[in-house]
Short mmCIF file of C-alpha atoms in Angstrom, two decimals:
data_model
loop_
_atom_site.label_atom_id
_atom_site.label_comp_id
_atom_site.label_asym_id
_atom_site.label_seq_id
_atom_site.Cartn_x
_atom_site.Cartn_y
_atom_site.Cartn_z
CA UNK A 226 54.20 -58.74 150.06
CA UNK A 227 57.52 -60.61 149.74
CA UNK A 228 60.65 -59.09 151.29
CA UNK A 229 64.31 -59.82 150.61
CA UNK A 230 66.33 -57.54 152.83
CA UNK A 231 65.10 -54.04 152.01
CA UNK A 232 63.57 -55.17 148.70
CA UNK A 233 59.78 -55.27 148.61
CA UNK A 234 58.22 -57.49 145.96
CA UNK A 235 54.54 -58.05 145.17
CA UNK A 236 52.73 -61.20 146.25
CA UNK A 237 53.86 -64.06 144.02
CA UNK A 238 56.63 -62.20 142.17
CA UNK A 239 57.94 -63.28 138.78
CA UNK A 240 61.73 -63.48 138.53
CA UNK A 241 63.86 -63.49 135.40
CA UNK A 242 66.48 -66.22 135.71
CA UNK A 243 70.16 -65.45 135.16
CA UNK A 244 71.14 -66.87 131.78
CA UNK A 245 74.58 -66.62 130.24
CA UNK A 246 74.59 -64.68 126.97
CA UNK A 247 70.87 -63.88 127.40
CA UNK A 248 70.20 -61.89 130.59
CA UNK A 249 72.12 -58.77 129.58
CA UNK A 250 70.87 -55.22 130.35
CA UNK A 251 68.94 -54.73 127.05
CA UNK A 252 67.00 -57.96 127.52
CA UNK A 253 66.42 -57.34 131.23
CA UNK A 254 64.89 -53.93 130.44
CA UNK A 255 62.45 -55.56 128.01
CA UNK A 256 61.43 -58.10 130.65
CA UNK A 257 61.01 -55.32 133.19
CA UNK A 258 58.75 -53.46 130.72
CA UNK A 259 56.58 -56.56 130.55
CA UNK A 260 56.22 -57.20 134.26
CA UNK A 261 59.28 -59.02 135.62
CA UNK A 262 59.54 -58.14 139.32
CA UNK A 263 63.16 -59.13 140.02
CA UNK A 264 65.98 -59.87 137.63
CA UNK A 265 69.51 -61.19 137.73
CA UNK A 266 72.59 -60.58 135.64
CA UNK A 267 74.35 -63.23 133.64
CA UNK A 268 76.39 -65.22 136.11
CA UNK A 269 79.90 -63.95 136.77
CA UNK A 270 83.03 -65.90 137.63
CA UNK A 271 84.47 -64.87 140.99
CA UNK A 272 87.97 -65.61 139.67
CA UNK A 273 87.31 -63.46 136.59
CA UNK A 274 86.16 -60.54 138.70
CA UNK A 275 89.26 -60.71 140.84
CA UNK A 276 91.52 -60.86 137.75
CA UNK A 277 89.61 -57.88 136.34
CA UNK A 278 88.57 -59.84 133.25
CA UNK A 279 86.88 -57.38 130.88
CA UNK A 280 83.91 -59.60 130.06
CA UNK A 281 83.23 -60.28 133.74
CA UNK A 282 83.40 -56.60 134.67
CA UNK A 283 81.01 -55.72 131.84
CA UNK A 284 78.42 -58.05 133.35
CA UNK A 285 78.34 -55.82 136.44
CA UNK A 286 76.54 -53.11 134.43
CA UNK A 287 73.09 -52.38 135.83
CA UNK A 288 70.73 -49.46 135.19
CA UNK A 289 68.22 -47.72 137.40
CA UNK A 290 65.20 -48.59 135.22
CA UNK A 291 65.71 -52.32 135.74
CA UNK A 292 65.79 -52.34 139.55
CA UNK A 293 65.45 -54.38 141.65
CA UNK A 294 68.25 -56.42 140.13
CA UNK A 295 70.73 -58.89 141.57
CA UNK A 296 74.26 -59.71 140.47
CA UNK A 297 75.01 -63.44 140.41
CA UNK A 298 78.46 -64.91 141.00
CA UNK A 299 79.87 -68.43 140.99
CA UNK A 300 83.04 -70.11 142.17
CA UNK A 301 84.43 -72.84 144.39
CA UNK A 302 86.98 -71.03 146.55
CA UNK A 303 85.98 -69.24 149.76
CA UNK A 304 88.52 -66.44 149.51
CA UNK A 305 87.72 -65.74 145.85
CA UNK A 306 83.97 -65.71 146.51
CA UNK A 307 84.44 -63.32 149.44
CA UNK A 308 86.64 -60.97 147.40
CA UNK A 309 84.18 -61.07 144.49
CA UNK A 310 81.32 -60.29 146.87
CA UNK A 311 83.17 -57.19 148.01
CA UNK A 312 83.62 -56.08 144.39
CA UNK A 313 79.91 -56.62 143.71
CA UNK A 314 79.06 -54.63 146.85
CA UNK A 315 80.73 -51.54 145.40
CA UNK A 316 78.62 -51.66 142.21
CA UNK A 317 75.45 -51.24 144.31
CA UNK A 318 72.99 -53.84 143.01
CA UNK A 319 69.95 -54.66 145.12
CA UNK A 320 71.21 -58.10 146.09
CA UNK A 321 73.96 -60.66 145.56
CA UNK A 322 73.01 -64.11 144.28
CA UNK A 323 75.19 -67.24 144.36
CA UNK A 324 74.96 -69.79 141.57
CA UNK A 325 75.00 -73.37 142.84
CA UNK A 326 72.94 -74.64 139.92
CA UNK A 327 74.77 -74.23 136.59
CA UNK A 328 75.16 -77.74 135.12
CA UNK A 329 77.60 -76.87 132.30
CA UNK A 330 80.67 -79.13 132.41
CA UNK A 331 83.20 -76.30 132.33
CA UNK A 332 81.62 -74.92 135.50
CA UNK A 333 80.24 -77.91 137.41
CA UNK A 334 83.20 -80.21 136.80
CA UNK A 335 85.58 -77.57 138.17
CA UNK A 336 83.80 -77.53 141.52
CA UNK A 337 81.59 -74.49 140.93
CA UNK A 338 77.93 -73.99 140.03
CA UNK A 339 76.07 -77.28 140.44
CA UNK A 340 79.40 -78.98 141.14
CA UNK A 341 79.23 -77.67 144.71
CA UNK A 342 76.12 -79.84 145.25
CA UNK A 343 78.50 -82.77 145.80
CA UNK A 344 79.90 -81.08 148.92
CA UNK A 345 77.23 -79.43 151.09
CA UNK A 346 79.79 -78.41 153.72
CA UNK A 347 81.70 -76.47 151.05
CA UNK A 348 78.46 -74.91 149.82
CA UNK A 349 77.75 -73.67 153.33
CA UNK A 350 81.27 -72.28 153.74
CA UNK A 351 81.16 -70.49 150.40
CA UNK A 352 77.79 -68.97 151.24
CA UNK A 353 78.89 -67.87 154.69
CA UNK A 354 81.98 -66.22 153.20
CA UNK A 355 79.80 -64.19 150.81
CA UNK A 356 77.33 -63.19 153.52
CA UNK A 357 80.18 -61.90 155.70
CA UNK A 358 81.84 -60.02 152.83
CA UNK A 359 78.88 -57.92 151.69
CA UNK A 360 76.23 -55.60 153.10
CA UNK A 361 73.82 -56.75 150.39
CA UNK A 362 71.10 -59.35 150.91
CA UNK A 363 72.48 -62.70 149.72
CA UNK A 364 70.32 -65.23 147.88
CA UNK A 365 71.07 -68.59 146.26
CA UNK A 366 69.95 -70.42 143.14
CA UNK A 367 70.50 -74.17 143.11
CA UNK A 368 69.11 -77.56 142.06
CA UNK A 369 67.61 -80.53 143.90
CA UNK A 370 70.98 -82.24 144.16
CA UNK A 371 73.81 -83.67 142.08
CA UNK A 372 71.97 -86.82 140.98
CA UNK A 373 69.01 -89.02 141.85
CA UNK A 374 70.82 -90.46 144.88
CA UNK A 375 71.75 -87.08 146.37
CA UNK A 376 68.57 -84.99 146.37
CA UNK A 377 69.59 -83.09 149.48
CA UNK A 378 67.77 -79.81 148.88
CA UNK A 379 65.94 -79.85 152.23
CA UNK A 380 69.20 -80.07 154.17
CA UNK A 381 70.77 -77.47 151.85
CA UNK A 382 67.90 -75.02 152.37
CA UNK A 383 68.07 -75.24 156.15
CA UNK A 384 71.83 -74.90 156.34
CA UNK A 385 72.02 -71.99 153.88
CA UNK A 386 69.26 -70.18 155.74
CA UNK A 387 71.20 -70.72 158.97
CA UNK A 388 74.26 -68.91 157.57
CA UNK A 389 72.25 -65.93 156.40
CA UNK A 390 70.74 -66.22 152.92
CA UNK A 391 67.50 -64.29 152.52
CA UNK A 392 65.82 -66.17 149.64
CA UNK A 393 66.31 -69.42 147.75
CA UNK A 394 65.47 -70.27 144.13
CA UNK A 395 65.29 -73.99 143.34
CA UNK A 396 65.36 -75.58 139.90
CA UNK A 397 63.40 -78.82 140.08
CA UNK A 398 66.07 -81.05 138.51
CA UNK A 399 69.37 -82.55 139.56
CA UNK A 400 72.61 -81.63 137.85
CA UNK A 401 72.80 -85.01 136.15
CA UNK A 402 69.38 -84.41 134.57
CA UNK A 403 70.53 -81.18 132.93
CA UNK A 404 67.18 -80.27 131.25
CA UNK A 405 65.95 -83.78 130.53
CA UNK A 406 62.61 -85.05 131.80
CA UNK A 407 60.11 -83.02 133.77
CA UNK A 408 61.10 -80.74 136.63
CA UNK A 409 60.07 -82.18 140.02
CA UNK A 410 58.42 -79.45 142.04
CA UNK A 411 57.33 -81.78 144.86
CA UNK A 412 60.69 -81.36 146.60
CA UNK A 413 60.51 -77.59 146.15
CA UNK A 414 57.13 -77.74 147.91
CA UNK A 415 58.70 -79.78 150.75
CA UNK A 416 61.25 -77.03 151.29
CA UNK A 417 58.55 -74.36 151.25
CA UNK A 418 56.43 -76.30 153.75
CA UNK A 419 59.34 -77.09 156.08
CA UNK A 420 58.44 -75.37 159.40
CA UNK A 421 62.09 -74.37 159.85
CA UNK A 422 62.15 -72.39 156.61
CA UNK A 423 61.10 -68.74 156.85
CA UNK A 424 62.83 -67.22 153.81
CA UNK A 425 61.05 -66.86 150.42
CA UNK A 426 61.25 -69.98 148.25
CA UNK A 427 61.01 -69.51 144.48
CA UNK A 428 60.37 -72.38 142.08
CA UNK A 429 62.09 -72.74 138.72
CA UNK A 430 61.76 -75.21 135.86
CA UNK A 431 59.37 -75.76 132.95
CA UNK A 432 57.10 -72.73 133.49
CA UNK A 433 56.12 -72.09 129.87
CA UNK A 434 52.56 -70.74 130.07
CA UNK A 435 50.26 -68.64 132.25
CA UNK A 436 48.17 -71.73 132.97
CA UNK A 437 51.15 -73.69 134.30
CA UNK A 438 52.32 -70.74 136.42
CA UNK A 439 48.93 -70.55 138.16
CA UNK A 440 48.68 -74.34 138.49
CA UNK A 441 52.12 -74.57 140.14
CA UNK A 442 51.37 -71.58 142.37
CA UNK A 443 48.30 -73.32 143.72
CA UNK A 444 49.70 -76.86 143.81
CA UNK A 445 53.11 -76.23 145.34
CA UNK A 446 52.59 -73.04 147.37
CA UNK A 447 55.89 -71.40 146.41
CA UNK A 448 56.38 -67.69 147.05
CA UNK A 449 57.01 -66.93 143.38
CA UNK A 450 58.41 -68.41 140.19
CA UNK A 451 61.64 -67.86 138.30
CA UNK A 452 61.34 -67.96 134.53
CA UNK A 453 64.28 -68.63 132.25
CA UNK A 454 63.98 -70.39 128.93
CA UNK A 455 60.34 -69.36 128.34
CA UNK A 456 61.39 -65.70 128.34
CA UNK A 457 64.06 -66.11 125.66
CA UNK A 458 62.68 -64.19 122.70
CA UNK A 459 59.34 -63.81 124.48
CA UNK A 460 59.50 -61.17 127.26
CA UNK A 461 55.69 -60.95 127.12
CA UNK A 462 55.47 -64.14 129.21
CA UNK A 463 55.61 -62.05 132.40
CA UNK A 464 52.63 -59.83 131.61
CA UNK A 465 50.66 -62.82 130.35
CA UNK A 466 51.18 -64.74 133.60
CA UNK A 467 50.26 -61.74 135.75
CA UNK A 468 47.10 -61.09 133.78
CA UNK A 469 46.03 -64.73 133.92
CA UNK A 470 46.59 -64.99 137.68
CA UNK A 471 44.60 -61.80 138.26
CA UNK A 472 41.71 -62.47 135.85
CA UNK A 473 41.77 -66.12 134.75
CA UNK A 474 41.86 -64.89 131.15
CA UNK A 475 44.57 -65.28 128.55
CA UNK A 476 45.86 -62.15 126.89
CA UNK A 477 46.02 -62.26 123.10
CA UNK A 478 49.54 -62.83 121.76
CA UNK A 479 51.65 -59.72 121.12
CA UNK A 480 50.66 -57.87 117.96
CA UNK A 481 52.91 -57.18 115.01
CA UNK A 482 53.27 -53.62 116.26
CA UNK A 483 54.36 -54.84 119.71
CA UNK A 484 56.85 -57.27 118.24
CA UNK A 485 58.43 -54.64 116.03
CA UNK A 486 58.51 -52.18 118.94
CA UNK A 487 60.42 -54.73 121.03
CA UNK A 488 62.90 -55.24 118.16
CA UNK A 489 63.48 -51.50 118.01
CA UNK A 490 63.87 -51.08 121.76
CA UNK A 491 66.21 -54.04 122.08
CA UNK A 492 68.34 -52.68 119.24
CA UNK A 493 68.61 -49.19 120.72
CA UNK A 494 69.26 -50.47 124.25
CA UNK A 495 72.01 -52.76 122.92
CA UNK A 496 73.63 -49.86 121.07
CA UNK A 497 73.34 -47.61 124.11
CA UNK A 498 74.92 -50.26 126.32
CA UNK A 499 77.80 -51.06 123.96
CA UNK A 500 78.07 -49.43 120.52
CA UNK A 501 76.37 -49.50 117.12
CA UNK A 502 78.46 -52.28 115.59
CA UNK A 503 78.14 -54.63 118.56
CA UNK A 504 74.48 -53.78 119.14
CA UNK A 505 73.49 -54.49 115.53
CA UNK A 506 75.52 -57.71 115.47
CA UNK A 507 73.99 -59.00 118.70
CA UNK A 508 70.46 -58.34 117.46
CA UNK A 509 70.96 -60.74 114.56
CA UNK A 510 70.24 -63.68 116.81
CA UNK A 511 67.09 -62.11 118.25
CA UNK A 512 64.88 -61.27 115.27
CA UNK A 513 63.77 -64.86 114.65
CA UNK A 514 62.18 -65.18 118.10
CA UNK A 515 60.58 -61.75 118.16
CA UNK A 516 59.05 -62.13 114.70
CA UNK A 517 58.08 -65.80 115.03
CA UNK A 518 54.66 -66.63 113.63
CA UNK A 519 54.62 -64.09 110.81
CA UNK A 520 54.19 -65.85 107.45
CA UNK A 521 57.04 -65.58 104.95
CA UNK A 522 59.12 -63.59 107.44
CA UNK A 523 62.37 -65.38 106.52
CA UNK A 524 63.19 -62.91 103.72
CA UNK A 525 62.94 -59.97 106.14
CA UNK A 526 65.01 -61.77 108.77
CA UNK A 527 67.74 -62.49 106.25
CA UNK A 528 67.83 -58.83 105.25
CA UNK A 529 67.95 -57.68 108.87
CA UNK A 530 70.83 -60.06 109.54
CA UNK A 531 72.94 -58.52 106.77
CA UNK A 532 72.51 -54.85 107.70
CA UNK A 533 75.17 -52.75 109.40
CA UNK A 534 73.47 -49.36 109.85
CA UNK A 535 70.68 -48.43 112.26
CA UNK A 536 68.75 -46.48 109.62
CA UNK A 537 68.73 -49.54 107.37
CA UNK A 538 67.38 -51.74 110.19
CA UNK A 539 64.70 -49.16 111.00
CA UNK A 540 63.63 -49.06 107.34
CA UNK A 541 63.16 -52.83 107.21
CA UNK A 542 61.21 -52.80 110.47
CA UNK A 543 58.96 -50.09 108.99
CA UNK A 544 58.48 -52.28 105.94
CA UNK A 545 57.46 -55.22 108.15
CA UNK A 546 54.87 -53.02 109.87
CA UNK A 547 53.40 -52.05 106.52
CA UNK A 548 53.44 -55.56 105.06
CA UNK A 549 51.78 -57.18 108.07
CA UNK A 550 49.42 -54.36 109.04
CA UNK A 551 46.26 -55.90 110.51
CA UNK A 552 47.68 -59.44 110.61
CA UNK A 553 46.45 -61.32 113.68
CA UNK A 554 48.99 -63.69 115.15
CA UNK A 555 47.85 -66.99 116.63
CA UNK A 556 49.04 -68.19 120.01
CA UNK A 557 51.59 -71.00 119.73
CA UNK A 558 53.24 -73.01 122.54
CA UNK A 559 56.50 -71.60 123.86
CA UNK A 560 59.36 -73.94 123.02
CA UNK A 561 61.68 -74.60 125.94
CA UNK A 562 65.03 -75.04 124.23
CA UNK A 563 67.85 -77.02 125.84
CA UNK A 564 69.53 -73.73 126.66
CA UNK A 565 72.84 -75.12 127.94
CA UNK A 566 73.54 -77.00 124.72
CA UNK A 567 74.54 -73.65 123.22
CA UNK A 568 75.83 -71.98 126.35
CA UNK A 569 79.12 -70.20 125.48
CA UNK A 570 80.66 -71.62 128.64
#
């Protein structure tokens, strides 16, 4: 069993990565339904929280059915990070996570996210400030380093552990790589095998199949894996990995009925979280992924994307169930999109 503070996780837990404009409460609940063991919110600006920015405050919303869940913050100022940690503390998540990995220019080039990788001393000070400001367990998500010449993750891991973090998630690329090339898990394994390291180490990067999850578990010895891009539009990835690790067998791909059920649940959770207009609008970008693989589905997607009433959406989903009754979907590779190309930040 893996422990982070008072949180108990199963052996080799599967974590849902924090992704801006993706990891909202409706999506997190779907991932929880399908076996995610620990999830994180979209990352939140410490400065925005302090200024009481509406969008930042909305990201603090968490619900009992998705626990354990962590709230992730980012920033480059010690006082702001400490104040934001205190605000997070009041909202009562299960843990506080610090983002030292976001490579987006608007974040990294302002000395936050992966930008802090250029100054390890600052990273340590920011982390220590958060640990002192909250009663929550503090964890960190980061990358191997800023560029090929500064892969300092082993030093970073030791120093962050020394100031009190209780788990570390490592994406196997540098900031300069963004999402290019293949993630290098060998350095993640070095951190895990460092005799000084006693906190859980989670690997992140390129896990897009049950087979790869098991291969990396065995090859690199990490305590668990964090899954980001592979879960976008495919929350079933978590249950498929768990089943494969336990049995060595691949589950069949989700059925038409399961795909439509996820569309319905996501829609209703989005409406419950916000309102009907916003919920229906936000679902328009989700149908393509959930219904991928169904022949001639474009007509239905186009209709769904024009609707404004829940009853109308439900009627089209019912029609899809009838049209594709008995259709057996084939397994296709999960496409790992370059997520940050379209990141709203």
